[in-house]
Coordinates of C-alpha atoms and ligand atoms in Angstrom, one line a residue:
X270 CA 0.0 0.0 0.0
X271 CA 1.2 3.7 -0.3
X272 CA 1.6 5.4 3.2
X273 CA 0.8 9.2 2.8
X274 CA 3.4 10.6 5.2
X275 CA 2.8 14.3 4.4
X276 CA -0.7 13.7 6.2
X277 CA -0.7 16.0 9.3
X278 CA -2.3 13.7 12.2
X279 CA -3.0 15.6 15.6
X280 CA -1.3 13.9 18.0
X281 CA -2.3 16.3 21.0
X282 CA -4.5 14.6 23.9
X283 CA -2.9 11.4 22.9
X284 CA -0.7 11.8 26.4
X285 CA 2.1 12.0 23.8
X286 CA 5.9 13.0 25.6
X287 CA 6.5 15.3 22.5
X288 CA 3.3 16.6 22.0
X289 CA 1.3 17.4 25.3
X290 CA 4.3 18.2 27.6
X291 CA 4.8 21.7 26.4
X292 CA 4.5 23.4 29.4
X293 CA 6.5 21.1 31.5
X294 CA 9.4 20.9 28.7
X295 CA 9.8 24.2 27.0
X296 CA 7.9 26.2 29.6
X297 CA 5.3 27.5 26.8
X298 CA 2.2 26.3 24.9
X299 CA 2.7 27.5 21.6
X300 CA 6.2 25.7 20.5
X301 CA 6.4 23.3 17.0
X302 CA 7.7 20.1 18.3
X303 CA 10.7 18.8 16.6
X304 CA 12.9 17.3 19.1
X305 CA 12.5 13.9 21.2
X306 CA 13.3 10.8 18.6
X307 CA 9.7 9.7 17.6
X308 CA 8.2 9.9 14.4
X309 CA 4.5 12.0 13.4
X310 CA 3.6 8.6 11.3
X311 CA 1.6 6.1 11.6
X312 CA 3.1 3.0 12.3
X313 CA 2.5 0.7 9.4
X314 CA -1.3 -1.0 8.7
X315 CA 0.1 -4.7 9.2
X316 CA 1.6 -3.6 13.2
X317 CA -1.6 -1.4 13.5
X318 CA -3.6 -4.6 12.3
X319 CA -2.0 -7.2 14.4
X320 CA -2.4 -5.1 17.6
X321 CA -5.7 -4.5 17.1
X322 CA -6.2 -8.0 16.5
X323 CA -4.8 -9.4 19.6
X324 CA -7.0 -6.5 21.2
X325 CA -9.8 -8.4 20.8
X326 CA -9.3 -11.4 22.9
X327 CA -9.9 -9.4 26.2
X328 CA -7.5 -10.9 28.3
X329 CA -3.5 -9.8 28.8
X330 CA -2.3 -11.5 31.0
X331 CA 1.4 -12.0 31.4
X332 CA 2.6 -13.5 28.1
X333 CA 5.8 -14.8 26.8
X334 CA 7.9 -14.3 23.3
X335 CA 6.9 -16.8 20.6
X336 CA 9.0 -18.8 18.3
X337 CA 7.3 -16.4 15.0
X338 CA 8.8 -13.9 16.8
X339 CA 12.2 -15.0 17.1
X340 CA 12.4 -16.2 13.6
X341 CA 11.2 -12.4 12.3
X342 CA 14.0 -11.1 14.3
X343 CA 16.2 -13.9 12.5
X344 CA 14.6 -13.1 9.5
X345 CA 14.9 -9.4 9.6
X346 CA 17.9 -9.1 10.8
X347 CA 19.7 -11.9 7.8
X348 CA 17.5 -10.7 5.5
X349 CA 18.7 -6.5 5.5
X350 CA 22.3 -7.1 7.8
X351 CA 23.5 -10.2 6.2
X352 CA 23.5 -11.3 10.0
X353 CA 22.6 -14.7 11.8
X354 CA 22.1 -14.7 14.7
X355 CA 20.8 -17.9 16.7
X356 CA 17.8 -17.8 18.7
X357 CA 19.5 -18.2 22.1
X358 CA 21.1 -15.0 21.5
X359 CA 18.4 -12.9 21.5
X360 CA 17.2 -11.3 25.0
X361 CA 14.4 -9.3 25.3
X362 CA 14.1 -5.8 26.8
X363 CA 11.8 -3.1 28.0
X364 CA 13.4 -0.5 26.0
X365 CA 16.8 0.1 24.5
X366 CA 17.9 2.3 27.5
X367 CA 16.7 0.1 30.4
X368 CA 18.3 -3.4 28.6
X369 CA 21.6 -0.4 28.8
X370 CA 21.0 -0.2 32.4
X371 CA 20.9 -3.9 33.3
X372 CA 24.2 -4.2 30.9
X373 CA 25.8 -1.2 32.6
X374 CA 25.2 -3.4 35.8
X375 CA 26.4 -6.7 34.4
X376 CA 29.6 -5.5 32.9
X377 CA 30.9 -3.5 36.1
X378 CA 30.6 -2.8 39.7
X379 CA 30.3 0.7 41.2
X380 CA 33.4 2.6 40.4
X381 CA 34.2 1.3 37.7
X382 CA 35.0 3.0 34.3
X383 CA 32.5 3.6 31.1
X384 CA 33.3 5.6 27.9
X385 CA 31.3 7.2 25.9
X386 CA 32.0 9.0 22.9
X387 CA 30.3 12.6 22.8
X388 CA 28.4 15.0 21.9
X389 CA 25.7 11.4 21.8
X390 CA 22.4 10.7 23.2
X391 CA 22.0 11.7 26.7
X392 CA 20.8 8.6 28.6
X393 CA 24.2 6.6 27.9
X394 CA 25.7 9.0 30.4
X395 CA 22.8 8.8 32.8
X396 CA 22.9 4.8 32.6
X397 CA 27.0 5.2 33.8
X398 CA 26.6 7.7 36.2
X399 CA 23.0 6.8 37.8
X400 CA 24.4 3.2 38.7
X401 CA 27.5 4.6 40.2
X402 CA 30.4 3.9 37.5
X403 CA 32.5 6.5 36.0
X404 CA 32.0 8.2 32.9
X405 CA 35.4 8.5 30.4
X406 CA 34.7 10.9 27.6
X407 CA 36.3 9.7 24.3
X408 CA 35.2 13.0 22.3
X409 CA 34.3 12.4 18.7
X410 CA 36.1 14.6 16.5
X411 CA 34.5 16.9 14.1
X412 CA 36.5 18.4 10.7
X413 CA 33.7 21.0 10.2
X414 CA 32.1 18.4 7.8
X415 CA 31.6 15.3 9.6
X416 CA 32.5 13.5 12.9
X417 CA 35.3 11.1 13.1
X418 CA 35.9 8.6 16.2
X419 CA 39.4 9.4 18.0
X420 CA 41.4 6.0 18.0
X421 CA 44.3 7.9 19.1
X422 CA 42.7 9.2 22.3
X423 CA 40.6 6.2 23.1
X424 CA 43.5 3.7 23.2
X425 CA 45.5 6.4 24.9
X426 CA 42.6 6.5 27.6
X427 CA 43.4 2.7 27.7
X428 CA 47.0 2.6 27.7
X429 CA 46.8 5.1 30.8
X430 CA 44.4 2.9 32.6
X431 CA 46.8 0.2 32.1
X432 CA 50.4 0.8 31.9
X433 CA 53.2 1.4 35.0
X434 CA 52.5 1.9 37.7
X435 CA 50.3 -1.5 37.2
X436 CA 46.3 -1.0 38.0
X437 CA 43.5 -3.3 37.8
X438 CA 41.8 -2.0 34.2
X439 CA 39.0 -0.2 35.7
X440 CA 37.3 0.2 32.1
X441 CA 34.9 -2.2 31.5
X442 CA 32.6 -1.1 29.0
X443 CA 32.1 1.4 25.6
X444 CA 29.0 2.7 24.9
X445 CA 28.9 3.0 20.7
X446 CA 26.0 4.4 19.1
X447 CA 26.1 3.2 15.7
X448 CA 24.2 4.9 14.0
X449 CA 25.6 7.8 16.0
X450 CA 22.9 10.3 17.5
X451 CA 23.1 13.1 17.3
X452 CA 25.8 13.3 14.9
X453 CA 24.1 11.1 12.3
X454 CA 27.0 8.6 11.4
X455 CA 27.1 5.7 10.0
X456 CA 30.1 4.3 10.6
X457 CA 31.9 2.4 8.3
X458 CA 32.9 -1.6 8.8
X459 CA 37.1 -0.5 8.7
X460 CA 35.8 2.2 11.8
X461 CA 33.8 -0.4 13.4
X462 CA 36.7 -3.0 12.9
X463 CA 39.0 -0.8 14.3
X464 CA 37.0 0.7 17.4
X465 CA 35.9 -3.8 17.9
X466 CA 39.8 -4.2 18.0
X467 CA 40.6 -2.0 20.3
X468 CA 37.6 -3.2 22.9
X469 CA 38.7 -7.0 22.3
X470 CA 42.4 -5.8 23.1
X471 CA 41.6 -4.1 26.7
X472 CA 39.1 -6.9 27.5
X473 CA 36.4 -4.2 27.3
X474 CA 32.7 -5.0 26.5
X475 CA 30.9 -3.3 23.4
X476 CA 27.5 -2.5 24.0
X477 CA 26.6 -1.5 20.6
X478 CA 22.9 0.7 20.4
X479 CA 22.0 -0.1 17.0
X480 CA 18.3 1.3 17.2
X481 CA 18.7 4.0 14.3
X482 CA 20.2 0.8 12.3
X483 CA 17.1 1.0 9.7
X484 CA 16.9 4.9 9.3
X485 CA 19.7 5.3 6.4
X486 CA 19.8 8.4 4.5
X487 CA 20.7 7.8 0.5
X488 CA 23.9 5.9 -0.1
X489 CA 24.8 4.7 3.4
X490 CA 24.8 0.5 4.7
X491 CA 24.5 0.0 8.1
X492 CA 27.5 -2.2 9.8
X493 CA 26.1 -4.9 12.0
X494 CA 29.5 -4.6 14.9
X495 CA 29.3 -7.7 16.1
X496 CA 28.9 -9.1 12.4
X497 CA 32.7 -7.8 11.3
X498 CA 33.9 -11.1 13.4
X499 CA 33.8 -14.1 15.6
X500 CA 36.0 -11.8 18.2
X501 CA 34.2 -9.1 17.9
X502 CA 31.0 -10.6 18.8
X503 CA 32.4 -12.0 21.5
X504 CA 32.5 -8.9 23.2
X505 CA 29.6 -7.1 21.9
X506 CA 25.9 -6.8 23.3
X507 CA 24.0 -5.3 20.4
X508 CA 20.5 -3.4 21.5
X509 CA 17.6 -3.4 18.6
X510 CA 14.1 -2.4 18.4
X511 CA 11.2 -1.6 15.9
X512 CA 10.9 1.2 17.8
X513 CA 12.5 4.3 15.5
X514 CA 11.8 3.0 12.5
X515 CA 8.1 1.5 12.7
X516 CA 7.5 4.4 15.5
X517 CA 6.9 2.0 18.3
X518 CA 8.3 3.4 20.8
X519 CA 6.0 3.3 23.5
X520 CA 5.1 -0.1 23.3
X521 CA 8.7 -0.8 25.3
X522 CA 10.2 -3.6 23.6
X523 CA 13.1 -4.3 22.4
X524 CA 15.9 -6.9 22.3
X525 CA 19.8 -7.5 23.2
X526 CA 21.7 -9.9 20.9
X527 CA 24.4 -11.3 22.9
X528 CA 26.0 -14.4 21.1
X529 CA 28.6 -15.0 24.2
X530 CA 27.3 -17.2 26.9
X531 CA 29.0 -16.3 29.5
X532 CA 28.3 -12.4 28.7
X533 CA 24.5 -13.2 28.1
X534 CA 24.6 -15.9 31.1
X535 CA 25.6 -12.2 33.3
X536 CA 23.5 -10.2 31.3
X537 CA 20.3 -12.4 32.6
X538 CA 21.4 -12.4 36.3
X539 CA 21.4 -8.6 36.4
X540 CA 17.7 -8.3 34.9
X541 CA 17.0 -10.8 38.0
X542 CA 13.2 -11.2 37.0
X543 CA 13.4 -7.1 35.4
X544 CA 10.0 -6.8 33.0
X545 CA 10.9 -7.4 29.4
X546 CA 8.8 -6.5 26.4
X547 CA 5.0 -6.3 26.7
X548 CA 2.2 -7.9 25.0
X549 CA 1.5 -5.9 22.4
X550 CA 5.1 -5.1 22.1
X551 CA 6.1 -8.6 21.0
X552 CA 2.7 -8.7 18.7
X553 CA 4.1 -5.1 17.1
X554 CA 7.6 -6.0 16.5
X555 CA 6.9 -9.6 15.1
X556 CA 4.1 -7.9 12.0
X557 CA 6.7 -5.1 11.6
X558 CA 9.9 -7.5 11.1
X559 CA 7.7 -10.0 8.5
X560 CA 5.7 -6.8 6.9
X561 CA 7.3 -4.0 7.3
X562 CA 10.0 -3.9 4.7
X563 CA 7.6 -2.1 2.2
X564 CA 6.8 0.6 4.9
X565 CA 10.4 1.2 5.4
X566 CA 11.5 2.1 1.8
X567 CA 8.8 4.8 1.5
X568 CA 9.5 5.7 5.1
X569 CA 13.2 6.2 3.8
X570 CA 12.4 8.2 0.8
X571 CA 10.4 10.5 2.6
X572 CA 12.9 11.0 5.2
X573 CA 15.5 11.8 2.5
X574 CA 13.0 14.1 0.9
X575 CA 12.4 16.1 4.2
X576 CA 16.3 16.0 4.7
X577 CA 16.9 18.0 1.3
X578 CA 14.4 20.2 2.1
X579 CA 15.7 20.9 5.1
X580 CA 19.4 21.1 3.5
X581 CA 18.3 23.5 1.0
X582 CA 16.4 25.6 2.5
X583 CA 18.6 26.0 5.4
X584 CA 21.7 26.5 2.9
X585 CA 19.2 29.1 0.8
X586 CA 17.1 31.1 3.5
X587 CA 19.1 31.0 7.0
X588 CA 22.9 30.7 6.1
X589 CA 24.2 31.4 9.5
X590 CA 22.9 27.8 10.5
X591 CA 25.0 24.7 8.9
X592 CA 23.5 21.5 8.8
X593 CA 25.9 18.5 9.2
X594 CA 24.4 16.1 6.9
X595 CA 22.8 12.7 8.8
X596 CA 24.4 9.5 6.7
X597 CA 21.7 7.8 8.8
X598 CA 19.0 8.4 11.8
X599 CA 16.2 11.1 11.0
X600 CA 17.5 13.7 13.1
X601 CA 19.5 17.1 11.7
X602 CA 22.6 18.1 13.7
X603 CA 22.6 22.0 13.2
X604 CA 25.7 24.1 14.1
X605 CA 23.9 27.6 15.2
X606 CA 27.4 29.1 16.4
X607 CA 27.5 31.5 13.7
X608 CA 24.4 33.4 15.7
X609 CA 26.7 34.0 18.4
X610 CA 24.5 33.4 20.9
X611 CA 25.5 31.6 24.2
X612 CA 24.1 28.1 24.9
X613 CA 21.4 29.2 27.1
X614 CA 20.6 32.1 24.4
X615 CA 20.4 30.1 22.0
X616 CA 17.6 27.8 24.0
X617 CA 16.0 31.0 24.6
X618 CA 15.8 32.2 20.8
X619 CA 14.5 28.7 19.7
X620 CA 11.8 28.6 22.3
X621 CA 10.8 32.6 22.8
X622 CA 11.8 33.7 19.4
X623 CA 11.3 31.0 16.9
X624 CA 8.8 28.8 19.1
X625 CA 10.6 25.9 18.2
X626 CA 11.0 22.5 20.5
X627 CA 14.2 21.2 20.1
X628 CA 17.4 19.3 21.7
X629 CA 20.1 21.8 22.8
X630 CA 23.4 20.6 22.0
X631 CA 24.8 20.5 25.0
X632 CA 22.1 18.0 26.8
X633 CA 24.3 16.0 24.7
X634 CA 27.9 16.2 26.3
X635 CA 30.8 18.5 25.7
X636 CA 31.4 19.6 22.0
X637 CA 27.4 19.8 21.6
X638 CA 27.7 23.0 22.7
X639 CA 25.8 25.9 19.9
X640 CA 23.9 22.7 18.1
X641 CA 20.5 22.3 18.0
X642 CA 19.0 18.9 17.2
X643 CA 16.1 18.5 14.8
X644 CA 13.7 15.9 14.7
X645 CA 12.8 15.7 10.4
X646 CA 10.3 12.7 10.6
X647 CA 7.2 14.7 10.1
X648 CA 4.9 15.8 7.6
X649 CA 6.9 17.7 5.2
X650 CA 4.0 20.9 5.9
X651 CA 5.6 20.7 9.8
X652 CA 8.5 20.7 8.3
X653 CA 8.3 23.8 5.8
X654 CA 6.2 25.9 9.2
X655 CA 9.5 25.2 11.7
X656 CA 11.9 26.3 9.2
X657 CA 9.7 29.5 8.0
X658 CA 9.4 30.3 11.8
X659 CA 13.3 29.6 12.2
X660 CA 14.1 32.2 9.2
X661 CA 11.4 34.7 10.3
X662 CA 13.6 34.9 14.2
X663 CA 16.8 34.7 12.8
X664 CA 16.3 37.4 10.3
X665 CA 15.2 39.5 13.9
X666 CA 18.2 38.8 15.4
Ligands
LIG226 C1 20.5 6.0 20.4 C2 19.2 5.7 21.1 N1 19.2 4.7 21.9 C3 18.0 4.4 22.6 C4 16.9 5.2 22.5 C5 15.7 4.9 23.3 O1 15.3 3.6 23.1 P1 14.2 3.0 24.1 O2 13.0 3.9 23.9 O3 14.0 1.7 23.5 O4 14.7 3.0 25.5 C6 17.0 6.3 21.6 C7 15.8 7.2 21.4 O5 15.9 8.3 21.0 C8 18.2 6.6 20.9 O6 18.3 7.6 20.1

């Protein structure tokens, strides 16, 4: 079927977090929201289907995840990755961040090192630091173009852990977002071989977030990590979800594929009992993973279609703004600097002047600093309204 994604659907009274929190988040009404990772579409009319479906047998009681749904995450995941990945290796979670929690505690006791390679998505440091490990910043570097990962600093941040006079390695885990939000990277297999390498080297666990591994902007592949090698997937705990590409995300399910036993056998021990995946959750991700292939390329082509809007009008209209181009992930890393406005101006001007909801940059670690993060998976009329509003506050400047 053809989805019509430039549909407007009002989402407001729906108890949505980017829609009806306003007031509590931008401490005004009137603001367009473009920020929080969650798409203004539908989810696709086989996962819409299926729930409703399953709705009509009135009881929900506590239910556990099929063998269909294992195979469509099999499936899926050989099918679009080139991946295969056995059924014991999958582990179910309530959510990307809270399977990073349990991990976080698995991997490491209080005290214990964590890096995490900034400006990224916020939670990763709130998983370190809210469980009582330490949080080592490996910053991502940026040429003005695009963001690079630092080998040189992060096995320099090893090597000092490690070398005379003799310490226990204290760092037990990285924290990759792959692709990388906010920067939008997709990072290529020689990056991912290289940064796998290192982590096997220093005995360090990879958890590897691969939620935005669907949402791929024209020309880019997604790199499964723990699919460059048998040694590599030894260390690696990879998170997935249907929830940013089918726009799931409050169903809270997702899965950790951890082909290692004795890194899955601790994995399990730290959940001891935790909630994993709801009903409707496992019904939604199994109808999306068989049916949802179709959704996704016309999903994809809209996104890149809103993304060279955006570019061009952006690039035409509001030059003082530069927009570092997402290789994946439907979210727009925007380099305001060139307003010269500090970075609590510059939260100010987007939510006074240009009544615009948006990620600051620096929620997201040092070097986010005079970004802004825009959410682009809406209808393209949104869309075309944020940016007019943008112009109209930055030509009052
Ligand atoms: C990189 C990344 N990981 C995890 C999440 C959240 O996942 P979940 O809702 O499954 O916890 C997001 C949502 O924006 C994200 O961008």
């Amino acid at each position: 079927m053809r989805y019509d994604f430039d549909k407007v659907i009002d989402r407001h009274q729906t108890n949505s977090v980017k829609w009806d929190m306003n007031l509590v988040n931008f401490d005004r009404e009137d603001v367009l929201d473009l920020w929080v990772a969650d798409m203004d579409f539908p989810a696709p009319e086989p996962v819409v289907e299926a729930i409703r479906k399953r709705a009509e047998h009135p009881i929900y009681g506590y239910t556990f995840p099929p063998d269909s749904l294992y195979e469509a995450i099999i499936g899926w995941l050989e099918r679009r990755y080139g991946w295969r990945v056995k059924k014991d290796w999958i582990v179910f979670t309530a959510g990307v961040v809270n399977g990073l929690y349990s991990a976080v505690e698995a991997y490491s006791h209080p005290g214990d090192e964590i890096i995490v390679q900034p400006p990224v998505y916020y939670p990763f440091f709130s998983a370190v630091k809210n469980t009582g490990r330490q949080l080592l910043y490996n910053h991502l570097a940026f040429d003005g173009r695009r963001y690079l990962m630092d080998f040189a600093g992060l096995k320099a941040l090893f090597e000092a852990r490690t070398s005379f006079p003799a310490r226990t390695p204290r760092v037990k885990a990285l924290i990759l977002c792959s692709p990388h939000n906010p920067v939008g990277r997709v990072w290529s297999p020689e990056e991912l071989t290289t940064l796998g390498r290192v982590c096997v080297d220093n005995g360090c666990v990879l958890l590897s977030d691969e939620i935005h591994c669907d949402l791929l902007m024209k020309g880019a592949r997604h790199t499964v990590t723990a699919g460059l090698s048998e040694e590599i997937a030894r260390t690696t705990v990879t998170f997935m979800s249907a929830s940013k590409t089918f726009n799931l995300a409050g169903l809270s399910t997702s899965f950790a594929v951890i082909p290692d036993d004795r890194l899955r056998r601790r994995y399990v021990e730290a959940r001891n009992g935790h909630n994993s995946g709801n009903l409707f959750g496992f019904v939604a991700l199994e109808a999306a993973f068989r049916h949802g292939d179709d959704y996704l390329a016309q999903l994809r082509e809209y996104l890149n279609g809103n993304l060279e809007y955006f570019l061009d009008f952006i690039a035409r209209r509001i030059p003082r703004l530069k927009v570092v181009r997402p290789e994946g992930t439907y979210l727009a890393w925007v380099d305001c600097r060139g307003l010269g406005l500090g970075p609590l101006e510059l939260q100010r001007f987007m939510r006074e002047e240009a009544r615009l909801a948006l990620d600051d940059g620096f929620a997201f670690g040092p070097g986010g600093e005079g970004f802004q993060r825009v959410n682009l998976a809406c209808p393209r009329p949104l869309l075309k309204e944020a940016l007019e509003r943008l112009e109209k506050a930055v030509k009052g400047l």
